[in-house]
Amino acid sequence: MSRWIVRTLIILFLATLVPLSMIARDRGRSSGSPRISVIWDMDQMPSFGSQSENPLFEDGRSMRPRIEGTVARGDLEGSEAFRLGKESGDWVKGFPLPVEQDLLERGQERYGIFCAPCHGYSGYGDGMVARRALELQEPKWVPPTDLHTEIVVKRSEGELYHTIDRGIRNMPAYGKQISVKDRWAIVAWIRVLQRSQNARLQDLPAEERATLR
């Protein structure tokens, strides 16, 4: 092979390294220039602060009024008791939906995901998050509520539902993560836990009482 062919191949090979080295250099340093956007308005969508002007609308307001005749998401999902845990301003006592095996199993599953980390699987406030906080001796840690205390046991089902929905004290609201029906399912499972830890002999069927005795 002649020398000029070899030289040409070497030059071509070195030339291919130039763009690769430039890419590697740019990936390893920051730049004050904005990145390249193929569809600019998809990456740089305009936004407006509260109470600011917006020339897009005739009235110039960024905060749009509610459109007449529309219904907010979730407003038609069941009765007031079902959605809010209240009826005519009072906490709901009992459940606004049938409490069946499927609901209890769903409640057990949802409780295990959202509640057990703090309250524990049995409801005594000894979940793994609570235990870890105690081990670390977190100074601002507030222990989770024991669901078997008299004050919690005496709370109505509607109040427990509202606590899951809106939160209470240091407990955050779970309304956005847990659907309305699932909140009631969790309340039903909490009642199961409370009943299991405070069961009486007369609560059992007669044939099972004999085996315990």
Short mmCIF file of C-alpha atoms in Angstrom, two decimals:
data_model
loop_
_atom_site.label_atom_id
_atom_site.label_comp_id
_atom_site.label_asym_id
_atom_site.label_seq_id
_atom_site.Cartn_x
_atom_site.Cartn_y
_atom_site.Cartn_z
CA MET A 1 0.00 0.00 0.00
CA SER A 2 1.39 3.36 -1.03
CA ARG A 3 2.32 5.99 1.54
CA TRP A 4 -0.26 8.54 0.40
CA ILE A 5 -3.07 6.05 0.95
CA VAL A 6 -1.84 5.31 4.46
CA ARG A 7 -1.53 9.01 5.23
CA THR A 8 -5.02 9.66 3.90
CA LEU A 9 -6.50 6.91 6.08
CA ILE A 10 -4.71 8.25 9.15
CA ILE A 11 -5.98 11.76 8.48
CA LEU A 12 -9.54 10.49 8.01
CA PHE A 13 -9.33 8.50 11.24
CA LEU A 14 -8.05 11.50 13.16
CA ALA A 15 -10.77 13.65 11.62
CA THR A 16 -13.46 11.31 12.98
CA LEU A 17 -12.08 11.87 16.50
CA VAL A 18 -12.63 15.63 16.34
CA PRO A 19 -16.43 15.66 16.73
CA LEU A 20 -16.28 12.89 19.33
CA SER A 21 -13.75 14.83 21.40
CA MET A 22 -15.86 17.99 21.12
CA ILE A 23 -18.94 16.11 22.33
CA ALA A 24 -17.00 14.60 25.24
CA ARG A 25 -15.66 18.04 26.19
CA ASP A 26 -19.09 19.69 26.14
CA ARG A 27 -20.68 16.89 28.16
CA GLY A 28 -18.14 17.43 30.91
CA ARG A 29 -18.58 21.17 31.43
CA SER A 30 -21.44 23.54 32.16
CA SER A 31 -22.59 26.21 29.76
CA GLY A 32 -24.38 29.48 30.17
CA SER A 33 -26.12 29.07 26.83
CA PRO A 34 -29.58 27.47 26.70
CA ARG A 35 -29.74 23.99 25.29
CA ILE A 36 -30.94 23.43 21.77
CA SER A 37 -34.71 22.86 21.58
CA VAL A 38 -36.13 21.26 18.47
CA ILE A 39 -39.69 22.29 19.41
CA TRP A 40 -39.12 25.41 21.51
CA ASP A 41 -42.64 26.01 22.80
CA MET A 42 -42.83 22.46 24.19
CA ASP A 43 -39.73 23.06 26.36
CA GLN A 44 -40.31 26.71 27.21
CA MET A 45 -44.00 27.01 27.97
CA PRO A 46 -44.99 30.44 29.34
CA SER A 47 -46.30 30.62 32.89
CA PHE A 48 -47.94 33.39 34.87
CA GLY A 49 -47.97 34.11 38.58
CA SER A 50 -51.11 34.48 40.68
CA GLN A 51 -52.94 37.79 40.19
CA SER A 52 -50.67 38.67 37.22
CA GLU A 53 -51.80 39.94 33.83
CA ASN A 54 -52.18 37.61 30.87
CA PRO A 55 -52.61 39.18 27.44
CA LEU A 56 -53.98 35.93 26.04
CA PHE A 57 -57.43 36.55 27.57
CA GLU A 58 -59.71 39.48 26.87
CA ASP A 59 -60.09 40.37 30.55
CA GLY A 60 -56.31 40.18 31.06
CA ARG A 61 -56.52 37.83 34.06
CA SER A 62 -54.22 34.85 34.55
CA MET A 63 -56.46 33.25 37.18
CA ARG A 64 -59.48 32.05 35.30
CA PRO A 65 -62.95 32.05 36.90
CA ARG A 66 -64.89 28.82 37.19
CA ILE A 67 -66.80 28.05 34.02
CA GLU A 68 -70.53 27.99 34.63
CA GLY A 69 -72.04 24.51 34.46
CA THR A 70 -68.79 22.61 35.08
CA VAL A 71 -68.31 20.20 37.95
CA ALA A 72 -65.03 19.75 39.79
CA ARG A 73 -63.43 16.33 39.57
CA GLY A 74 -64.84 14.02 42.26
CA ASP A 75 -67.85 16.21 43.12
CA LEU A 76 -70.27 13.66 41.68
CA GLU A 77 -68.61 10.66 43.32
CA GLY A 78 -71.28 9.47 45.72
CA SER A 79 -73.19 11.27 48.43
CA GLU A 80 -71.93 13.95 50.78
CA ALA A 81 -71.41 11.32 53.48
CA PHE A 82 -69.41 9.17 51.08
CA ARG A 83 -67.21 12.01 49.80
CA LEU A 84 -66.68 14.07 52.95
CA GLY A 85 -67.30 11.77 55.89
CA LYS A 86 -69.90 14.30 57.04
CA GLU A 87 -73.63 14.64 56.60
CA SER A 88 -75.44 17.89 57.44
CA GLY A 89 -72.32 19.03 59.30
CA ASP A 90 -72.05 15.95 61.54
CA TRP A 91 -69.49 13.14 61.34
CA VAL A 92 -70.81 10.00 59.71
CA LYS A 93 -71.31 7.09 62.09
CA GLY A 94 -71.00 3.76 60.36
CA PHE A 95 -70.20 3.31 56.69
CA PRO A 96 -71.92 4.86 53.66
CA LEU A 97 -71.18 1.72 51.61
CA PRO A 98 -71.51 -2.04 52.21
CA VAL A 99 -68.66 -3.46 54.30
CA GLU A 100 -67.95 -6.78 52.61
CA GLN A 101 -64.99 -9.12 52.32
CA ASP A 102 -63.63 -7.43 49.19
CA LEU A 103 -63.66 -4.03 50.89
CA LEU A 104 -61.85 -5.39 53.94
CA GLU A 105 -59.18 -7.06 51.83
CA ARG A 106 -58.69 -3.85 49.87
CA GLY A 107 -58.47 -1.92 53.13
CA GLN A 108 -55.84 -4.31 54.47
CA GLU A 109 -53.75 -3.86 51.32
CA ARG A 110 -54.04 -0.04 51.29
CA TYR A 111 -53.38 0.16 55.02
CA GLY A 112 -50.21 -1.88 54.56
CA ILE A 113 -48.99 0.58 51.91
CA PHE A 114 -49.94 3.95 53.34
CA CYS A 115 -50.45 3.46 57.10
CA ALA A 116 -48.36 0.54 58.34
CA PRO A 117 -44.95 2.23 57.83
CA CYS A 118 -45.79 4.57 60.73
CA HIS A 119 -48.73 3.01 62.59
CA GLY A 120 -47.51 -0.58 62.28
CA TYR A 121 -49.38 -3.55 60.86
CA SER A 122 -51.26 -4.02 64.13
CA GLY A 123 -51.95 -0.32 64.62
CA TYR A 124 -49.89 0.31 67.75
CA GLY A 125 -47.79 3.11 66.24
CA ASP A 126 -44.72 0.89 65.97
CA GLY A 127 -44.15 0.85 62.22
CA MET A 128 -40.67 0.64 60.72
CA VAL A 129 -40.49 4.40 60.17
CA ALA A 130 -41.38 5.04 63.81
CA ARG A 131 -38.86 2.46 65.04
CA ARG A 132 -36.11 3.94 62.88
CA ALA A 133 -36.85 7.45 64.13
CA LEU A 134 -36.55 6.24 67.71
CA GLU A 135 -33.25 4.52 66.95
CA LEU A 136 -31.88 7.74 65.46
CA GLN A 137 -33.32 9.73 68.38
CA GLU A 138 -34.76 12.34 66.06
CA PRO A 139 -35.35 15.43 68.26
CA LYS A 140 -38.43 16.64 66.37
CA TRP A 141 -40.00 13.23 65.81
CA VAL A 142 -43.63 12.93 66.90
CA PRO A 143 -44.62 9.27 67.48
CA PRO A 144 -47.56 8.04 65.39
CA THR A 145 -50.90 7.64 67.14
CA ASP A 146 -51.74 4.29 68.66
CA LEU A 147 -54.97 3.35 66.90
CA HIS A 148 -56.09 1.25 69.87
CA THR A 149 -56.29 4.11 72.36
CA GLU A 150 -59.72 4.95 73.70
CA ILE A 151 -59.82 8.35 72.01
CA VAL A 152 -59.26 6.81 68.56
CA VAL A 153 -61.60 3.88 69.14
CA LYS A 154 -64.40 6.29 70.07
CA ARG A 155 -63.94 8.44 66.97
CA SER A 156 -66.66 8.00 64.40
CA GLU A 157 -65.95 6.40 61.04
CA GLY A 158 -66.48 9.76 59.34
CA GLU A 159 -63.82 11.41 61.50
CA LEU A 160 -61.31 8.65 60.74
CA TYR A 161 -62.11 9.05 57.05
CA HIS A 162 -61.55 12.81 57.31
CA THR A 163 -58.19 12.25 59.01
CA ILE A 164 -57.01 10.11 56.10
CA ASP A 165 -58.31 12.63 53.60
CA ARG A 166 -57.06 15.88 55.17
CA GLY A 167 -54.41 14.76 57.66
CA ILE A 168 -54.11 15.73 61.31
CA ARG A 169 -51.28 17.43 63.20
CA ASN A 170 -48.02 15.94 61.84
CA MET A 171 -49.79 13.34 59.72
CA PRO A 172 -50.00 14.52 56.09
CA ALA A 173 -53.14 14.43 53.98
CA TYR A 174 -53.55 11.37 51.75
CA GLY A 175 -56.57 12.59 49.81
CA LYS A 176 -54.60 12.91 46.59
CA GLN A 177 -53.04 9.45 46.84
CA ILE A 178 -55.97 7.42 48.13
CA SER A 179 -59.34 7.30 46.39
CA VAL A 180 -62.58 7.93 48.26
CA LYS A 181 -63.59 4.27 48.35
CA ASP A 182 -60.12 3.20 49.43
CA ARG A 183 -60.25 5.65 52.34
CA TRP A 184 -63.40 3.95 53.59
CA ALA A 185 -61.74 0.58 53.02
CA ILE A 186 -58.85 1.65 55.27
CA VAL A 187 -61.29 2.87 57.93
CA ALA A 188 -63.01 -0.53 57.79
CA TRP A 189 -59.67 -2.28 58.26
CA ILE A 190 -58.81 -0.04 61.21
CA ARG A 191 -62.06 -1.18 62.82
CA VAL A 192 -61.01 -4.78 62.17
CA LEU A 193 -57.68 -4.16 63.93
CA GLN A 194 -59.40 -2.49 66.87
CA ARG A 195 -61.93 -5.28 67.15
CA SER A 196 -59.23 -7.94 66.97
CA GLN A 197 -57.34 -6.43 69.90
CA ASN A 198 -60.42 -5.82 72.03
CA ALA A 199 -62.53 -8.86 71.20
CA ARG A 200 -64.82 -10.41 73.79
CA LEU A 201 -65.75 -14.04 74.16
CA GLN A 202 -69.39 -13.31 73.32
CA ASP A 203 -68.28 -11.83 69.99
CA LEU A 204 -67.45 -15.33 68.75
CA PRO A 205 -69.98 -17.84 67.40
CA ALA A 206 -71.16 -20.34 69.98
CA GLU A 207 -69.34 -23.30 68.35
CA GLU A 208 -66.01 -21.44 68.52
CA ARG A 209 -66.48 -20.38 72.14
CA ALA A 210 -66.56 -24.01 73.19
CA THR A 211 -63.18 -24.71 71.58
CA LEU A 212 -61.58 -21.80 73.44
CA ARG A 213 -62.90 -22.94 76.79
#
